[in-house]
Short mmCIF file of C-alpha atoms in Angstrom, two decimals:
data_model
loop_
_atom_site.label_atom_id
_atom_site.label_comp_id
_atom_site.label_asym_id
_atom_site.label_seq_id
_atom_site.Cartn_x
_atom_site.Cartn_y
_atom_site.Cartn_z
CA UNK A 1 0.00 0.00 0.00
CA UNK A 2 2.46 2.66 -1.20
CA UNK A 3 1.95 6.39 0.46
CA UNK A 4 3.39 8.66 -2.55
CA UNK A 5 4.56 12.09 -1.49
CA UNK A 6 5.69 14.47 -4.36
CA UNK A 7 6.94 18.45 -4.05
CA UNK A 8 4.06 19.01 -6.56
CA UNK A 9 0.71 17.25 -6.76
CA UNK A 10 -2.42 18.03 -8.87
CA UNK A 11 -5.36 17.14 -7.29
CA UNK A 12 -8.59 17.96 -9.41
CA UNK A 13 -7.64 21.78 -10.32
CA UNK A 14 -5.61 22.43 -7.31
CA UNK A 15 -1.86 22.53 -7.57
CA UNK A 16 -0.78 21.29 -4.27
CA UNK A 17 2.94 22.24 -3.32
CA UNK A 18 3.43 19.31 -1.70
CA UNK A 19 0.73 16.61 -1.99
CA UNK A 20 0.40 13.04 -1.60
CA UNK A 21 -1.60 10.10 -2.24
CA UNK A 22 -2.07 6.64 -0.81
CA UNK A 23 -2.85 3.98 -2.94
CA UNK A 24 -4.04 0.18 -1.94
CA UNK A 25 -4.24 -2.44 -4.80
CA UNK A 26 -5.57 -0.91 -7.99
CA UNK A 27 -7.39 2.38 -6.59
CA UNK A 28 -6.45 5.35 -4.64
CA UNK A 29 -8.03 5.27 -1.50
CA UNK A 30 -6.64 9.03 -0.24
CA UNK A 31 -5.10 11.53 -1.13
CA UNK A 32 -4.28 15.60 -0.06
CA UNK A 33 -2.55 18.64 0.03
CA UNK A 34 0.24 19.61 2.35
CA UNK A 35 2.83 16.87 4.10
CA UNK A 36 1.34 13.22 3.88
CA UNK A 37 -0.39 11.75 6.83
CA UNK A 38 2.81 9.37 7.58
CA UNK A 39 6.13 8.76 6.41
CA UNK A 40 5.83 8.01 2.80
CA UNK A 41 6.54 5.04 0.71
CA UNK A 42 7.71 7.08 -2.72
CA UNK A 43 9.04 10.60 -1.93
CA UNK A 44 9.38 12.64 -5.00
CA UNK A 45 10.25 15.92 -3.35
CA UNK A 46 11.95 17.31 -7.03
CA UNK A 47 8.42 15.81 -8.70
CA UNK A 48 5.22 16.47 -10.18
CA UNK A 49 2.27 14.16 -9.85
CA UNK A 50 -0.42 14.17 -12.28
CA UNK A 51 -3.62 11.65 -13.38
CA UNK A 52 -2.56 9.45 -16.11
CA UNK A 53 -3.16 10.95 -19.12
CA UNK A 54 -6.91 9.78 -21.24
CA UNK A 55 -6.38 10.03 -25.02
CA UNK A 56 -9.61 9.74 -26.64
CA UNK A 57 -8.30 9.95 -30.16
CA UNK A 58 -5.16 7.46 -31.48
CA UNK A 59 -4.74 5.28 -34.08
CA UNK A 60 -1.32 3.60 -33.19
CA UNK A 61 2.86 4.30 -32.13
CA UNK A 62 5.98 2.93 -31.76
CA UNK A 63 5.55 1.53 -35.37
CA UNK A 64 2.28 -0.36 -34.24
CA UNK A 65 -1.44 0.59 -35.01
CA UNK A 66 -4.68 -0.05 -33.69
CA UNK A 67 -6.22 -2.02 -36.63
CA UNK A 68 -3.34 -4.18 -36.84
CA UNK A 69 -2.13 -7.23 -35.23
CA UNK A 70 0.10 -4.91 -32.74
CA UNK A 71 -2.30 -3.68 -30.36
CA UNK A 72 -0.82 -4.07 -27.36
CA UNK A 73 2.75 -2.88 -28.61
CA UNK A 74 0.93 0.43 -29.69
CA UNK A 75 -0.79 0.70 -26.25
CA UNK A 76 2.99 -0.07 -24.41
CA UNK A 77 4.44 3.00 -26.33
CA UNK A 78 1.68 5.22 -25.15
CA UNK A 79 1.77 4.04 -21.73
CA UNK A 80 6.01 4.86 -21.41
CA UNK A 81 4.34 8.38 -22.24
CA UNK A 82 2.05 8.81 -19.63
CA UNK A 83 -1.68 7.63 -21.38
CA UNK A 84 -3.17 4.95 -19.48
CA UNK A 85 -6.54 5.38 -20.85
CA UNK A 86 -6.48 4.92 -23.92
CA UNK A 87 -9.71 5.29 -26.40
CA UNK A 88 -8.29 3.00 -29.72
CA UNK A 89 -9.22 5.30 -33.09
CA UNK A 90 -10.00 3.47 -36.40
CA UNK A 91 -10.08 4.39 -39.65
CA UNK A 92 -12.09 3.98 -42.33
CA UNK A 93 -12.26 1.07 -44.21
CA UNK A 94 -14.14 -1.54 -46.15
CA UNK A 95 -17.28 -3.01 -44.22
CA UNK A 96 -15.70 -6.34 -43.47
CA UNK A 97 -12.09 -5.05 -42.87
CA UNK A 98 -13.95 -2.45 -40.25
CA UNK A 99 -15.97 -5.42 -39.17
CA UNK A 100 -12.45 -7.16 -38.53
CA UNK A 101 -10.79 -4.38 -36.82
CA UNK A 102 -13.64 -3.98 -34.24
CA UNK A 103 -13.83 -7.70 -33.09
CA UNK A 104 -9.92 -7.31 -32.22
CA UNK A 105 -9.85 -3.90 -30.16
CA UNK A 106 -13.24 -5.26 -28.60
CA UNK A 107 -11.03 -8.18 -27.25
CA UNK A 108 -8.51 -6.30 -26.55
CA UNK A 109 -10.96 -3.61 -24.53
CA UNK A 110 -12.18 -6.91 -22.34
CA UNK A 111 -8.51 -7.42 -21.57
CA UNK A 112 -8.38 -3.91 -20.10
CA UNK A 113 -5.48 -3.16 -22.87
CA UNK A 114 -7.80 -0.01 -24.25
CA UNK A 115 -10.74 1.33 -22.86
CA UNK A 116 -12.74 1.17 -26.30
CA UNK A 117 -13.06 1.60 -29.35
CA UNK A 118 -12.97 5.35 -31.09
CA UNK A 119 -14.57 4.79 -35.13
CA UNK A 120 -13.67 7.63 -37.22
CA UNK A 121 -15.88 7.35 -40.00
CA UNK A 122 -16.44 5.72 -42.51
CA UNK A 123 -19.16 8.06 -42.79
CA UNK A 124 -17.57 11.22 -43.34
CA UNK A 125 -17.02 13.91 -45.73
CA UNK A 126 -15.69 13.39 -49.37
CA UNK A 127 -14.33 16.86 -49.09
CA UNK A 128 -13.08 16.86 -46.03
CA UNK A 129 -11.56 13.20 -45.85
CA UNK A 130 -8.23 14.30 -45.03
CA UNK A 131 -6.05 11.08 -44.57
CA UNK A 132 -9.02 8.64 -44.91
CA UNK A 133 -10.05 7.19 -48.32
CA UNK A 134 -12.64 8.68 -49.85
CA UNK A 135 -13.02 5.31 -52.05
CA UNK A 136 -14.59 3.74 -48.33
CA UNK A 137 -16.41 6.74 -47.04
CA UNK A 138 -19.98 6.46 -47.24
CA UNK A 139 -23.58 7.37 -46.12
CA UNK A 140 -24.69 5.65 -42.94
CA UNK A 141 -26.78 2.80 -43.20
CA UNK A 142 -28.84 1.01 -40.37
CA UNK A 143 -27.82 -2.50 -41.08
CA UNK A 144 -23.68 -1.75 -41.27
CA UNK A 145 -24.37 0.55 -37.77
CA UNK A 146 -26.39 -2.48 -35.98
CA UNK A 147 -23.52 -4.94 -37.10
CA UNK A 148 -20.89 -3.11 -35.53
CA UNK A 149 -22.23 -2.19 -32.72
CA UNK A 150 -22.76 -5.94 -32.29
CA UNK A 151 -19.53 -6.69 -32.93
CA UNK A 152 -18.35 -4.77 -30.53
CA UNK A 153 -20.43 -5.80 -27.54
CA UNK A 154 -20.51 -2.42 -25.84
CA UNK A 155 -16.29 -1.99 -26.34
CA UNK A 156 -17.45 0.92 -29.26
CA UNK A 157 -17.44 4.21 -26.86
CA UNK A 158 -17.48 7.09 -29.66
CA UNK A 159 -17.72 7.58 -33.30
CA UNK A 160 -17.17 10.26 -35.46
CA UNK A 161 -19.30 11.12 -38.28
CA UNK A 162 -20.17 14.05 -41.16
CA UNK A 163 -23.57 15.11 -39.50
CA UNK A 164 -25.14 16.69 -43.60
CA UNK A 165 -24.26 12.85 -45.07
CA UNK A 166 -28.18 11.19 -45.97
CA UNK A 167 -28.86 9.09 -43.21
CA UNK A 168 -26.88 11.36 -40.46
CA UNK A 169 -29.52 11.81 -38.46
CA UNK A 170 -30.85 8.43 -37.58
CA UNK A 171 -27.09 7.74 -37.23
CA UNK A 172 -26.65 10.17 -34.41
CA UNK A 173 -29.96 8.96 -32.80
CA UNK A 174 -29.11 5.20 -32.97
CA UNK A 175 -25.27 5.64 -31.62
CA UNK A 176 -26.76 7.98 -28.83
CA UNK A 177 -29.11 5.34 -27.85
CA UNK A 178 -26.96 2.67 -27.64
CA UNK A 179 -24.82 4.90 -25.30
CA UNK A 180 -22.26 5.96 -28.12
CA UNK A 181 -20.53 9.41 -27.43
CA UNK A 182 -21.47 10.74 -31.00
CA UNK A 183 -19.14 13.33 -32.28
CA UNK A 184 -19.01 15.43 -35.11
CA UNK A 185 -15.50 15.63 -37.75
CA UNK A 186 -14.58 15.53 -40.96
CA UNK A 187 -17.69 17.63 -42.21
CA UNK A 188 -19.23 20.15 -44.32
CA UNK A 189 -21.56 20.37 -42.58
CA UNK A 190 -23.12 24.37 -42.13
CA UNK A 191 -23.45 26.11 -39.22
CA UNK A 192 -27.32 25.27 -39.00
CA UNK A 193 -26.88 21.48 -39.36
CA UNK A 194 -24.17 21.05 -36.66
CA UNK A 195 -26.80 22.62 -34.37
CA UNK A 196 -29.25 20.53 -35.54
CA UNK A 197 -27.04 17.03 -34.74
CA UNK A 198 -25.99 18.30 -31.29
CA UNK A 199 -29.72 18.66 -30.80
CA UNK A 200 -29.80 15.52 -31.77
CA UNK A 201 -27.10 14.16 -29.34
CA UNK A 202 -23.63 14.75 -30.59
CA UNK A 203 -21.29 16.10 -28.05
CA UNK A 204 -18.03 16.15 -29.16
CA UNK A 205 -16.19 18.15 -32.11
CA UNK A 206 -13.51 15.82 -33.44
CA UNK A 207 -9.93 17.70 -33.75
CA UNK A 208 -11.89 21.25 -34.16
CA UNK A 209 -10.84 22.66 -37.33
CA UNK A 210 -8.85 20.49 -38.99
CA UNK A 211 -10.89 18.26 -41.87
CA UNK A 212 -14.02 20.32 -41.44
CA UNK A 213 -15.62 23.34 -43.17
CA UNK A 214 -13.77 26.44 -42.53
CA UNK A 215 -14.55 29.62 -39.89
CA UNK A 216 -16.26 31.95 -42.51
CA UNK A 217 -18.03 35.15 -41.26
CA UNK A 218 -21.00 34.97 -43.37
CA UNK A 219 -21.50 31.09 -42.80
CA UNK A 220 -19.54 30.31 -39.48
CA UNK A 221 -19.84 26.54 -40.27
CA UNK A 222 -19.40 23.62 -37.58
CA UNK A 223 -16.09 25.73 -36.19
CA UNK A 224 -18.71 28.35 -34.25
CA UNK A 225 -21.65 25.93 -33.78
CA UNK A 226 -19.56 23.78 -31.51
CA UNK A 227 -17.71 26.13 -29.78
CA UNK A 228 -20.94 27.99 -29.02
CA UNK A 229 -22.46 25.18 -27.06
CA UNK A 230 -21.97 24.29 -23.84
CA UNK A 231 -22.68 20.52 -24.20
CA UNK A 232 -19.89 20.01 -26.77
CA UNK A 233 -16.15 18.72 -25.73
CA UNK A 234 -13.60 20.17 -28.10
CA UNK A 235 -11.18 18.10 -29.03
CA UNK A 236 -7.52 20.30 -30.07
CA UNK A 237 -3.95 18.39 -31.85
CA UNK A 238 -1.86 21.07 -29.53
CA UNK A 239 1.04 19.61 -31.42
CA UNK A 240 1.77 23.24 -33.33
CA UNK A 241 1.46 21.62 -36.63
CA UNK A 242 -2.85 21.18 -36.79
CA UNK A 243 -3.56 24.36 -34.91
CA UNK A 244 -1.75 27.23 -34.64
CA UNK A 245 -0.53 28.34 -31.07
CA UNK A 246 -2.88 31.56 -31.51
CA UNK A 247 -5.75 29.17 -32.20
CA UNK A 248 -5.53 26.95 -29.17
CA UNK A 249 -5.30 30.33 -26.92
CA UNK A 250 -8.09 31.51 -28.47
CA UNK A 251 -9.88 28.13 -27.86
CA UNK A 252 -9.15 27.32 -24.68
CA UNK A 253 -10.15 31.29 -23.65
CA UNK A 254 -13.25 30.76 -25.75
CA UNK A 255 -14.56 27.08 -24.22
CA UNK A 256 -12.63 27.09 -21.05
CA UNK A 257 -9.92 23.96 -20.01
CA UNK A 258 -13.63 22.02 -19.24
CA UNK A 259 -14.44 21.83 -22.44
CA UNK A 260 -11.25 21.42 -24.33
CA UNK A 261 -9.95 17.42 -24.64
CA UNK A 262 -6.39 17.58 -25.88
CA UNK A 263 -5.45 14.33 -28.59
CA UNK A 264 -2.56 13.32 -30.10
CA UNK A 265 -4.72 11.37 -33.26
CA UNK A 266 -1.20 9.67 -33.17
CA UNK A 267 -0.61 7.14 -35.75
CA UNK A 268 1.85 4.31 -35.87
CA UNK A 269 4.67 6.75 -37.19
CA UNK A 270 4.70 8.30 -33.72
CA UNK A 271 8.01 7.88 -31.95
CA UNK A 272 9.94 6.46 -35.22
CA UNK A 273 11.33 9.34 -36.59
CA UNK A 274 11.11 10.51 -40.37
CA UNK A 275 10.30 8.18 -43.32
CA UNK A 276 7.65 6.25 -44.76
CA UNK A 277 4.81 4.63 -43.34
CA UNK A 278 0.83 3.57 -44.32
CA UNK A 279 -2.26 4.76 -42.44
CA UNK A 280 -4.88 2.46 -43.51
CA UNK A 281 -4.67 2.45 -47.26
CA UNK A 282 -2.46 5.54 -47.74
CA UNK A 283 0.88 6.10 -48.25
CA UNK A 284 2.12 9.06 -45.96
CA UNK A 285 5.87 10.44 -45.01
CA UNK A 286 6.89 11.75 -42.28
CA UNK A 287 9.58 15.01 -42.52
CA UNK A 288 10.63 16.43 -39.80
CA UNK A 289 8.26 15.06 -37.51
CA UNK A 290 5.07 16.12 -39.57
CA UNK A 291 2.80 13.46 -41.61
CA UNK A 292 1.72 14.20 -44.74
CA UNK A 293 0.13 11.87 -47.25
CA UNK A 294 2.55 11.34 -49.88
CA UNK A 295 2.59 13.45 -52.29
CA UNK A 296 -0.09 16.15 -50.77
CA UNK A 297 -0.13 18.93 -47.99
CA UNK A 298 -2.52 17.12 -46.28
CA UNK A 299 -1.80 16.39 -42.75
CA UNK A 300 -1.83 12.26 -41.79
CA UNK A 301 -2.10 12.42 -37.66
CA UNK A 302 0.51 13.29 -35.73
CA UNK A 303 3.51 12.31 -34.43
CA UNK A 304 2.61 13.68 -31.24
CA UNK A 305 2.63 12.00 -27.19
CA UNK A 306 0.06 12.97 -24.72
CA UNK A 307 3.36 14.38 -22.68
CA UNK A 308 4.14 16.06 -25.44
CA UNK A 309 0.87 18.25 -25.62
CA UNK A 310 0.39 18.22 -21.87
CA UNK A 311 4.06 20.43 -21.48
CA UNK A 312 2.69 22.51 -24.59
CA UNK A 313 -0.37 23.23 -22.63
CA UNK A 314 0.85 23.49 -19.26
CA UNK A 315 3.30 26.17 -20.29
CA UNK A 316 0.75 28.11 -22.02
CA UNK A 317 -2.66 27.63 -19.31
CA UNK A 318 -0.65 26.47 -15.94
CA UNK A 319 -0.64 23.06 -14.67
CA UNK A 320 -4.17 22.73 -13.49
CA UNK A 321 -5.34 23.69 -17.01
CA UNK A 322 -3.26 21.06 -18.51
CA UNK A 323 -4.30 18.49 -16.05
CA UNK A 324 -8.33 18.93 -17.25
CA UNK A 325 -7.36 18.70 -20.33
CA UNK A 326 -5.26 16.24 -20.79
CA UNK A 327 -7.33 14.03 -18.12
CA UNK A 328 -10.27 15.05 -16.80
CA UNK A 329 -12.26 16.70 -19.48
CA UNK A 330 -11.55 13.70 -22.10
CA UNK A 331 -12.66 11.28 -19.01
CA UNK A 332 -16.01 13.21 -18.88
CA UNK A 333 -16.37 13.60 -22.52
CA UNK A 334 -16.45 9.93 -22.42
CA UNK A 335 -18.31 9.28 -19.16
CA UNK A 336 -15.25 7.00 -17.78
CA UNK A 337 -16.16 7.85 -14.33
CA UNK A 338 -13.23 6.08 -12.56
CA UNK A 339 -10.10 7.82 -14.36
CA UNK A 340 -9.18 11.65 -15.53
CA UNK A 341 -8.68 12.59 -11.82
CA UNK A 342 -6.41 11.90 -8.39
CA UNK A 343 -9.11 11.04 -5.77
CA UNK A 344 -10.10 8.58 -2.91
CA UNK A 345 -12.03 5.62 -5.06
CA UNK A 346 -10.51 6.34 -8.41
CA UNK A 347 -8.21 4.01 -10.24
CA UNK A 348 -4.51 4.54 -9.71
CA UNK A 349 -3.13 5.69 -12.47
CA UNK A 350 -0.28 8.56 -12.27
CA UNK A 351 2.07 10.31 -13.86
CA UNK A 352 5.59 11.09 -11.91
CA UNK A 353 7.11 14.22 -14.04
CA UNK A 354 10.49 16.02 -13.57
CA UNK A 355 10.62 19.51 -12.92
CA UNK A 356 10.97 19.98 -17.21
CA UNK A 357 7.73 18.25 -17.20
CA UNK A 358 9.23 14.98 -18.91
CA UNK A 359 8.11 11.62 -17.66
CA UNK A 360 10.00 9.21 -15.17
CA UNK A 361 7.43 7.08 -14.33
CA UNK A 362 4.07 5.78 -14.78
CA UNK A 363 1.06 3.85 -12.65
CA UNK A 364 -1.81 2.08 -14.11
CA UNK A 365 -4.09 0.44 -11.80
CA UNK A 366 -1.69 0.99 -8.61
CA UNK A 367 1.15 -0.92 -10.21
CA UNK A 368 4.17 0.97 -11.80
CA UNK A 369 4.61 -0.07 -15.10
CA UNK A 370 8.30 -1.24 -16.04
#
């Protein structure tokens, strides 16, 4: 039953200068500010303690993705960098390949190696695709939405989908219903029919403005709709390649740190360094750290590490800031009640930081991970 004492500890917005927390088994079972209630187990007097990191958007790292055979090699590499929630993103694909994809990462979810299943698309945009293939995206139909949902016994926890495409709104209601966090991305969707699907039950914009219709004073598009609305979770790439460092100040001032979910929408080139790699059925290169599909401008995921963004963040909103959004407001968006936070009942999972913000060490479930 370790007693961890650290020099800094965030507990829910609160920067505590020291803290502590006591963990027993997999959960925390107290925690507070000030000197710890006994000599501790782990003293971290040069540390920061943080809630392990929830990344509701990723498609892969280390070389490994999430609708190949390399799940749990994908879910390691995110785990040495502080995500121990992890919300497995697919692309999309062909109805059986989909199909295919979704039996594995519901398997996977029962092992406890993800915490579900993220499908973005395949009913999305045309013409604002980005690195998915338009060949595969399509109009939502009952029968394909029924057989994945099936497939995935429960394990499917959000989908992402082009609100205007025929059959969007039945989508929305049927995802909603079966407890699906519905969110709207890749879109062209106008300003009016954004509204009109969060009426209907979406709640989350996926990786605001990138692959959707533009900010545009005379027809503000989804941009405005979802930052307008108090029910929506925004999700923001605060790698400094999708958004521009302006653009997440202005975001995170606009919504508040409650609202905004940081993502990496890492793919499997994340932590490899330059050179060429496939995302689904694309060809895409990596210079200097940015994806691109080859031979366009268009931006294929990121490179990027929850760490990576929460140091971005913490520099630019404080370390309370950075904590909600790295942890706590994905956690809500996705109604994981038992992660996103350091408190008595809530799993242990932790992040041990040095004072440059770079991990040393992780906890999932109350056991430090090698």
């Amino acid at each position: 039953m370790p007693l961890i004492a650290a020099g800094t500890t965030v507990l829910g917005q609160q920067v505590c200068r020291p803290g502590w927390v006591d963990v027993s088994g997999p959960r925390i079972v107290d925690c507070g500010p000030g000197l710890p209630p006994r000599p501790p187990d782990v003293d971290l007097p040069d540390a920061v303690l943080v809630p392990g990191f929830v990344d509701m958007h990723v498609h892969g790292g280390g070389g490994a993705s999430y609708s190949g055979p390399d799940i749990v090699r994908a879910a390691e590499f995110h785990r040495r960098h502080g995500t121990t929630t992890t919300l497995a993103s697919l692309l999309t694909a062909s109805p059986g390949d989909l199909l295919t994809s979704v039996r594995a990462l519901a398997e996977a979810t029962r092992a406890g190696t993800v915490a579900g299943i993220h499908l973005e698309g395949p009913w999305l945009s045309a013409q604002h695709c980005g690195a998915h293939d338009p060949r595969q995206c399509r109009d939502p139909q009952p029968a394909e939405i029924d057989a994945l949902l099936a497939a995935g016994g429960g394990a499917i926890r959000m989908v992402t989908l082009a609100p205007e495409r025929p059959g969007g709104d039945d989508a929305i209601t049927r995802f909603a219903d079966a407890g699906v966090v519905v969110a709207v991305g890749h879109t062209d969707a106008s300003y009016e029919q954004t509204r009109h699907a969060v009426a209907l039950g979406a709640t989350v914009g996926t990786h605001l403005f990138n692959a959707m219709r533009p900010l545009h004073h005379r027809e503000p598009g989804p941009v405005l709709a979802l930052l307008q609305d108090a029910r929506v979770t925004v999700e923001l790439i605060a790698d400094g390649v999708h958004v521009h460092p302006a653009v997440l100040h202005a975001v995170i001032e606009a919504a508040g740190p409650e609202r905004v979910a940081l993502v990496t929408d890492a793919t499997a080139a994340a932590g490899r360094g330059d050179g060429s790699f496939r995302l689904g059925t694309l060809d895409v290169d990596v210079v200097s750290g940015v994806a691109r599909v080859r031979g366009t401008s268009t931006i294929a995921g990121s490179t990027a590490t929850m760490d990576q963004l929460f140091r971005t963040v913490a520099a630019e909103a404080g370390l309370g800031a950075a904590v909600q959004m790295t942890s706590t407001t994905p956690a809500r968006a996705l109604g994981l009640g038992e992660v996103g936070l350091l408190r008595a009942g809530l799993y242990a999972n932790l992040v041990v930081l040095d004072r440059d913000l770079e991990v040393t060490a992780v906890m999932a479930g109350g056991q430090w991970l090698g």
